[in-house]
């Protein structure tokens, strides 16, 4: 524990903030999402296929849109995408606790998913940028904060959902609202495209260069197995 704290303190403030940010992201996410299906099928009485649709839309809006989120981060900078993602998830989680119609639930679910597609690539790119030669150490520490959120999020969610799922939604939305404010106030601007030539490249040209990297494409396909 002391070694982890010492490692955390050895990094610059932006990396420290992003590590805490990831802890909060997973805490807020996992206090709600594991109990969403039960709420939809139980409290709202949705059919199983409707529950699957709502959850599937969220998964597609997040995992299926990482390329879009990463491209926007390269173009607009990391901070705006991190902030936008946190704000959007605040709205999405809040909406999940307020609506009961299927279209509104799908919209809220899509918002929470696309929020992840916005901030996840940007957070990781920012950490890699600022950690420099200590990237491996930074991402090892990042994983500790990541897993800590996964551990305690469901426990907190269990206690809150035992009272009322809408309360869980409100607390989860509050977590992301606090994260939004912290990123706006304390996170410096960073961007991946530092040269005029890079910024002049079209999005299609950048995507083609990615697809031309056969090793990366094969690695990406191999990683699909972790989601199957």
C-alpha positions in Angstrom: 0.0 0.0 0.0 2.7 2.5 0.9 4.6 1.7 -2.3 1.5 2.3 -4.3 1.0 5.7 -2.6 4.6 6.6 -3.2 4.3 5.7 -6.9 1.1 7.7 -7.1 2.8 10.8 -5.6 5.8 10.5 -7.9 3.7 11.3 -10.9 2.8 14.8 -12.1 -0.6 16.2 -11.0 -2.4 15.6 -14.3 -1.6 11.8 -14.1 -2.6 11.7 -10.5 -5.9 13.4 -11.3 -6.6 11.0 -14.2 -5.9 8.0 -11.9 -8.4 9.3 -9.4 -10.7 10.1 -12.3 -10.6 6.5 -13.4 -11.4 5.3 -9.8 -14.4 7.6 -9.8 -15.5 6.5 -13.3 -15.5 2.8 -12.3 -17.1 3.5 -8.9 -20.0 5.4 -10.5 -20.4 3.0 -13.4 -20.3 -0.3 -11.4 -22.6 0.9 -8.6 -25.3 1.2 -11.2 -24.9 -1.0 -14.3 -24.8 -4.4 -12.5 -28.3 -3.7 -11.1 -29.8 -2.0 -14.2 -31.2 -5.2 -15.7 -33.0 -6.2 -12.5 -34.5 -2.7 -12.3 -35.7 -2.8 -15.9 -37.2 -6.3 -15.6 -38.4 -6.0 -12.0 -39.4 -2.5 -11.1 -40.4 -1.4 -14.6 -41.7 -4.8 -15.8 -40.0 -4.7 -19.2 -39.9 -7.9 -21.3 -36.5 -9.7 -21.4 -35.9 -8.7 -25.1 -36.5 -5.1 -24.2 -34.0 -5.3 -21.3 -31.5 -6.9 -23.8 -32.1 -4.1 -26.2 -31.5 -1.3 -23.7 -28.3 -3.0 -22.5 -27.1 -3.8 -26.0 -27.5 -0.3 -27.1 -25.3 0.9 -24.3 -22.6 -1.7 -25.2 -22.6 -0.8 -28.9 -22.6 3.0 -28.1 -19.5 2.5 -26.0 -17.4 -0.4 -27.4 -18.5 0.2 -31.0 -17.7 3.9 -30.9 -14.1 4.0 -29.5 -12.7 4.8 -33.0 -14.9 7.9 -33.1 -14.0 8.9 -29.6 -10.3 8.4 -30.3 -10.4 10.4 -33.5 -12.2 13.3 -31.9 -9.6 13.3 -29.1 -6.8 13.6 -31.7 -8.6 16.4 -33.3 -10.0 18.4 -30.4 -7.6 17.5 -27.6 -7.9 15.1 -24.7 -9.5 17.3 -22.1 -12.6 18.3 -24.0 -13.5 14.7 -24.7 -12.9 13.7 -21.0 -15.1 16.5 -19.8 -17.8 15.9 -22.4 -17.9 12.2 -21.6 -18.2 12.8 -17.9 -21.0 15.4 -18.5 -22.8 13.1 -20.9 -22.7 10.2 -18.4 -24.0 12.5 -15.7 -27.0 13.2 -17.8 -27.4 9.6 -18.9 -27.3 8.1 -15.4 -29.6 10.9 -14.1 -32.1 10.2 -16.9 -32.1 6.4 -16.2 -33.5 7.2 -12.8 -36.2 9.6 -14.1 -37.8 7.9 -17.1 -39.7 4.7 -17.6 -40.6 4.7 -21.3 -38.6 2.4 -23.6 -37.5 5.1 -26.1 -36.3 7.3 -23.2 -34.5 4.4 -21.6 -32.7 3.6 -24.9 -31.7 7.2 -25.3 -30.3 7.3 -21.7 -28.5 4.0 -22.2 -27.0 5.2 -25.5 -25.8 8.4 -23.8 -24.1 6.5 -21.0 -22.4 4.2 -23.5 -21.2 7.0 -25.9 -19.9 8.9 -22.9 -17.5 6.0 -22.3 -16.5 6.1 -26.0 -15.6 9.8 -25.6 -13.5 9.7 -22.4 -11.9 6.2 -22.4 -9.5 6.7 -25.3 -8.8 10.2 -24.3 -7.9 9.3 -20.7 -5.5 6.6 -21.8 -3.9 8.7 -24.4 -3.5 11.5 -21.9 -1.8 9.2 -19.3 0.5 7.8 -22.0 1.4 11.3 -23.1 2.2 12.7 -19.7 3.8 9.6 -18.2 6.4 9.6 -21.0 9.1 6.9 -20.4 7.2 5.8 -17.2 4.1 4.6 -19.2 4.3 1.0 -18.1 4.5 2.0 -14.4 1.7 4.5 -14.9 -0.6 2.0 -16.5 0.1 -0.6 -13.9 -1.0 2.0 -11.3 -3.9 2.9 -13.5 -5.1 -0.7 -13.4 -5.0 -0.7 -9.6 -7.3 2.3 -9.5 -9.4 0.8 -12.2 -9.9 -2.5 -10.4 -10.5 -0.7 -7.1 -13.5 1.0 -8.6 -14.8 -2.3 -10.0 -14.4 -3.8 -6.5 -16.2 -1.1 -4.4 -18.7 0.1 -7.0 -21.0 -2.9 -6.8 -20.8 -3.0 -3.0 -21.9 0.6 -2.8 -24.5 0.0 -5.5 -25.9 -2.9 -3.5 -26.5 -0.8 -0.5 -28.1 2.1 -2.4 -30.2 -0.2 -4.6 -31.5 -1.9 -1.4 -33.1 1.5 -0.6 -34.1 2.6 -4.1 -32.6 2.2 -7.6 -33.4 5.8 -8.4 -31.2 6.8 -5.5 -28.4 4.7 -7.1 -28.9 6.6 -10.3 -28.7 9.9 -8.5 -25.5 9.1 -6.6 -23.8 7.7 -9.8 -24.8 10.8 -11.7 -23.4 12.9 -8.8 -20.1 11.1 -9.0 -19.7 12.0 -12.6 -20.9 15.5 -12.0 -18.1 15.9 -9.5 -15.6 14.4 -11.9 -16.7 16.8 -14.6 -16.1 19.8 -12.4 -12.6 18.5 -11.3 -11.5 17.9 -14.9 -12.7 21.4 -16.0 -10.9 23.1 -13.1 -7.7 21.1 -12.7 -6.9 19.2 -15.8 -4.5 21.0 -18.2 -5.1 20.9 -22.0 -3.3 18.2 -24.0 -3.7 17.1 -27.6 -2.2 14.3 -29.7 -1.7 16.3 -32.9 1.1 18.6 -32.2 2.2 19.4 -35.8 0.5 21.2 -38.6 1.0 18.2 -40.9 -0.7 15.9 -38.5 -3.7 18.3 -38.1 -3.9 18.7 -41.9 -4.4 14.9 -42.4 -8.0 13.9 -43.1 -9.7 11.5 -40.8 -10.0 9.0 -43.6 -6.3 9.2 -44.2 -5.6 8.5 -40.6 -8.0 5.6 -40.5 -6.3 4.2 -43.6 -2.9 4.4 -41.9 -4.3 2.4 -39.0 -5.8 -0.3 -41.2 -2.4 -0.5 -43.1 -0.7 -1.5 -39.8 -1.3 -5.2 -40.0 0.3 -6.0 -36.7 -2.0 -3.5 -34.9 -5.1 -4.8 -36.8 -4.3 -8.4 -35.9 -3.8 -7.4 -32.3 -7.2 -5.6 -32.3 -8.9 -8.7 -33.7 -7.3 -10.8 -31.0 -8.5 -8.4 -28.3 -12.1 -8.9 -29.5 -12.0 -12.3 -27.7 -12.0 -10.4 -24.4 -15.5 -9.1 -25.1 -16.9 -12.4 -26.4 
